[in-house]
Amino acid sequence: MMCTVLENTDRPEPGRYALTGTEDGHVWGVCDEIDGLFGEPARGTYELFGWVPEGEEVRGWVGSRVWLVPDGGDEEFGPWLLEDVVSAVRAPGADGLVLRGLDGYEGPPEGHRTPVRLHDGRRWLGSCREFARVLPPEREVCPLVLRGLAPGDRLRAALAKGTRRALDLEEAALEIRDGRGGHLAERLLWAKVMAWRPSVRGAGLIDLELDSALFEPVPVHARPVWERWLAGPPVAANAWAGLDTRLRETWLELVRERGCRRPCPDRPAGHAYEIDGRHITDEPGLHLALGEAVNGPGGYFGGCLDALADCLRGTFGYTAPATLLWRDAGTAREHLSRVLTADGLPLDLFAEVLGVLMGGGMRVVLA
């Protein structure tokens, strides 16, 4: 670690990245470049023994989400969500299947061994007589380096002191802005300074390396979507239309984070909205199209049924009553009328959405 005396220069304009304390919101420093924002998460492994596919055999990519539903009458536990599944291959020399993915908010109970059935929200994939969960491997931690950081006064003082306690900045938020200066996203981390050095990017600037062990990087597969948003929010509708479901979910996450931080002013009651339904072929596409119908390109108006119901109550660009002209509604009806709940029960999501909209004072006209 270097302990060069920092020049007390004027702080530049707010950068694309700001490191702020979560306790009182003070700014440790700002910069325009960062290493380590993108990375691969540590995916866990599921071994499914006695695998029997239902319908077409599962090969390669399965889907962004797979639900494991206990079979055989065990209703005490489950279902469990496995997110961002990236592989599904037959175990060599066995009758099993190997899945790699991220445990959702609630994984299976320790030692649970009952048979399970798997589905991806659209169709049943198969079943197995027993499964085993292998703990995720240690994630390869890449340094999180804020390059060309303009430090605030409190960070200057901490670096000058140089003690272990002073360099532990505790919980902080990495605030990320787009190329137009608007809030894009925020990532929490435990900001412990590992090293710092004067930066070649200007006098008084530093390259600050933080311990990234507790920092959750943005998945590498999401990078193309993030880079589009880092340049600025979309100016035209349906910029997401050509993406697959996995990347549409990434797009929706950014829309949600931006929309919840910067709600749109409510329009007067009686407003007429119009939704372009040509690209509503999955659930994230549904919510992206609804968001743009109400709040324009990149607009947010719920990311699930409960959130949609909340948005219909106001403060998200809408005041009841209003009218929604749903063009090409047949596309959504075709793709969303026969989906599966987490428990694997059939659900007409298209009808559910219509019910929520009408319950919130939206008269829907299907075209």
mmCIF file of N, CA, C and O in Angstrom, residues 69-80 112-117 124 127-129 343:
data_model
loop_
_atom_site.group_PDB
_atom_site.id
_atom_site.type_symbol
_atom_site.label_atom_id
_atom_site.label_comp_id
_atom_site.label_asym_id
_atom_site.label_seq_id
_atom_site.Cartn_x
_atom_site.Cartn_y
_atom_site.Cartn_z
ATOM 1 N N VAL A 69 -39.781 -28.700 -7.666
ATOM 2 C CA VAL A 69 -41.023 -28.877 -6.917
ATOM 3 C C VAL A 69 -41.024 -30.258 -6.266
ATOM 4 O O VAL A 69 -40.921 -31.269 -6.968
ATOM 5 N N PRO A 70 -41.112 -30.346 -4.924
ATOM 6 C CA PRO A 70 -41.146 -31.658 -4.262
ATOM 7 C C PRO A 70 -42.283 -32.514 -4.812
ATOM 8 O O PRO A 70 -43.405 -32.031 -4.994
ATOM 9 N N ASP A 71 -41.987 -33.769 -5.080
ATOM 10 C CA ASP A 71 -42.965 -34.692 -5.616
ATOM 11 C C ASP A 71 -43.226 -35.785 -4.586
ATOM 12 O O ASP A 71 -42.411 -36.034 -3.711
ATOM 13 N N GLY A 72 -44.337 -36.427 -4.683
ATOM 14 C CA GLY A 72 -44.625 -37.536 -3.784
ATOM 15 C C GLY A 72 -45.356 -37.134 -2.531
ATOM 16 O O GLY A 72 -45.297 -37.833 -1.515
ATOM 17 N N GLY A 73 -46.032 -35.988 -2.543
ATOM 18 C CA GLY A 73 -46.884 -35.620 -1.417
ATOM 19 C C GLY A 73 -46.205 -34.845 -0.314
ATOM 20 O O GLY A 73 -46.821 -34.547 0.695
ATOM 21 N N ASP A 74 -44.916 -34.519 -0.456
ATOM 22 C CA ASP A 74 -44.222 -33.740 0.582
ATOM 23 C C ASP A 74 -44.532 -32.261 0.370
ATOM 24 O O ASP A 74 -43.994 -31.630 -0.532
ATOM 25 N N GLU A 75 -45.406 -31.702 1.184
ATOM 26 C CA GLU A 75 -45.793 -30.305 1.037
ATOM 27 C C GLU A 75 -45.161 -29.422 2.101
ATOM 28 O O GLU A 75 -45.460 -28.236 2.194
ATOM 29 N N GLU A 76 -44.284 -29.981 2.917
ATOM 30 C CA GLU A 76 -43.687 -29.193 4.000
ATOM 31 C C GLU A 76 -42.658 -28.208 3.477
ATOM 32 O O GLU A 76 -42.502 -27.118 4.015
ATOM 33 N N PHE A 77 -41.955 -28.583 2.410
ATOM 34 C CA PHE A 77 -40.907 -27.733 1.881
ATOM 35 C C PHE A 77 -41.173 -27.421 0.409
ATOM 36 O O PHE A 77 -41.941 -28.101 -0.263
ATOM 37 N N GLY A 78 -40.452 -26.398 -0.078
ATOM 38 C CA GLY A 78 -40.433 -26.091 -1.485
ATOM 39 C C GLY A 78 -41.634 -25.280 -1.932
ATOM 40 O O GLY A 78 -42.496 -24.934 -1.134
ATOM 41 N N PRO A 79 -41.682 -24.965 -3.233
ATOM 42 C CA PRO A 79 -40.658 -25.257 -4.245
ATOM 43 C C PRO A 79 -39.430 -24.361 -4.074
ATOM 44 O O PRO A 79 -39.470 -23.388 -3.318
ATOM 45 N N TRP A 80 -38.346 -24.718 -4.784
ATOM 46 C CA TRP A 80 -37.105 -23.961 -4.688
ATOM 47 C C TRP A 80 -36.718 -23.457 -6.063
ATOM 48 O O TRP A 80 -36.892 -24.133 -7.074
ATOM 49 N N HIS A 112 -32.351 -32.571 2.304
ATOM 50 C CA HIS A 112 -33.623 -32.967 1.702
ATOM 51 C C HIS A 112 -33.361 -33.866 0.497
ATOM 52 O O HIS A 112 -32.538 -33.560 -0.347
ATOM 53 N N ARG A 113 -34.072 -34.986 0.407
ATOM 54 C CA ARG A 113 -33.770 -35.967 -0.628
ATOM 55 C C ARG A 113 -35.004 -36.491 -1.361
ATOM 56 O O ARG A 113 -34.914 -37.450 -2.088
ATOM 57 N N THR A 114 -36.165 -35.885 -1.171
ATOM 58 C CA THR A 114 -37.358 -36.424 -1.821
ATOM 59 C C THR A 114 -37.283 -36.224 -3.328
ATOM 60 O O THR A 114 -36.529 -35.384 -3.821
ATOM 61 N N PRO A 115 -38.094 -36.999 -4.076
ATOM 62 C CA PRO A 115 -38.152 -36.778 -5.525
ATOM 63 C C PRO A 115 -38.630 -35.361 -5.836
ATOM 64 O O PRO A 115 -39.398 -34.764 -5.063
ATOM 65 N N VAL A 116 -38.184 -34.818 -6.963
ATOM 66 C CA VAL A 116 -38.623 -33.490 -7.388
ATOM 67 C C VAL A 116 -38.951 -33.513 -8.872
ATOM 68 O O VAL A 116 -38.425 -34.326 -9.631
ATOM 69 N N ARG A 117 -39.854 -32.599 -9.251
ATOM 70 C CA ARG A 117 -40.130 -32.319 -10.661
ATOM 71 C C ARG A 117 -39.609 -30.925 -10.966
ATOM 72 O O ARG A 117 -39.581 -30.055 -10.091
ATOM 73 N N TRP A 124 -43.109 -28.458 -18.043
ATOM 74 C CA TRP A 124 -42.411 -29.397 -17.172
ATOM 75 C C TRP A 124 -41.211 -29.953 -17.943
ATOM 76 O O TRP A 124 -41.318 -30.338 -19.104
ATOM 77 N N SER A 127 -38.363 -35.149 -14.135
ATOM 78 C CA SER A 127 -38.405 -35.470 -12.711
ATOM 79 C C SER A 127 -37.224 -36.369 -12.369
ATOM 80 O O SER A 127 -36.592 -36.974 -13.242
ATOM 81 N N CYS A 128 -36.934 -36.472 -11.070
ATOM 82 C CA CYS A 128 -35.858 -37.353 -10.610
ATOM 83 C C CYS A 128 -36.273 -37.983 -9.285
ATOM 84 O O CYS A 128 -37.126 -37.453 -8.575
ATOM 85 N N ARG A 129 -35.666 -39.109 -8.975
ATOM 86 C CA ARG A 129 -36.023 -39.806 -7.734
ATOM 87 C C ARG A 129 -35.319 -39.211 -6.519
ATOM 88 O O ARG A 129 -35.739 -39.391 -5.383
ATOM 89 N N ASP A 343 -45.330 -23.450 -7.898
ATOM 90 C CA ASP A 343 -45.742 -24.788 -7.486
ATOM 91 C C ASP A 343 -46.028 -25.710 -8.659
ATOM 92 O O ASP A 343 -46.324 -26.891 -8.460
#
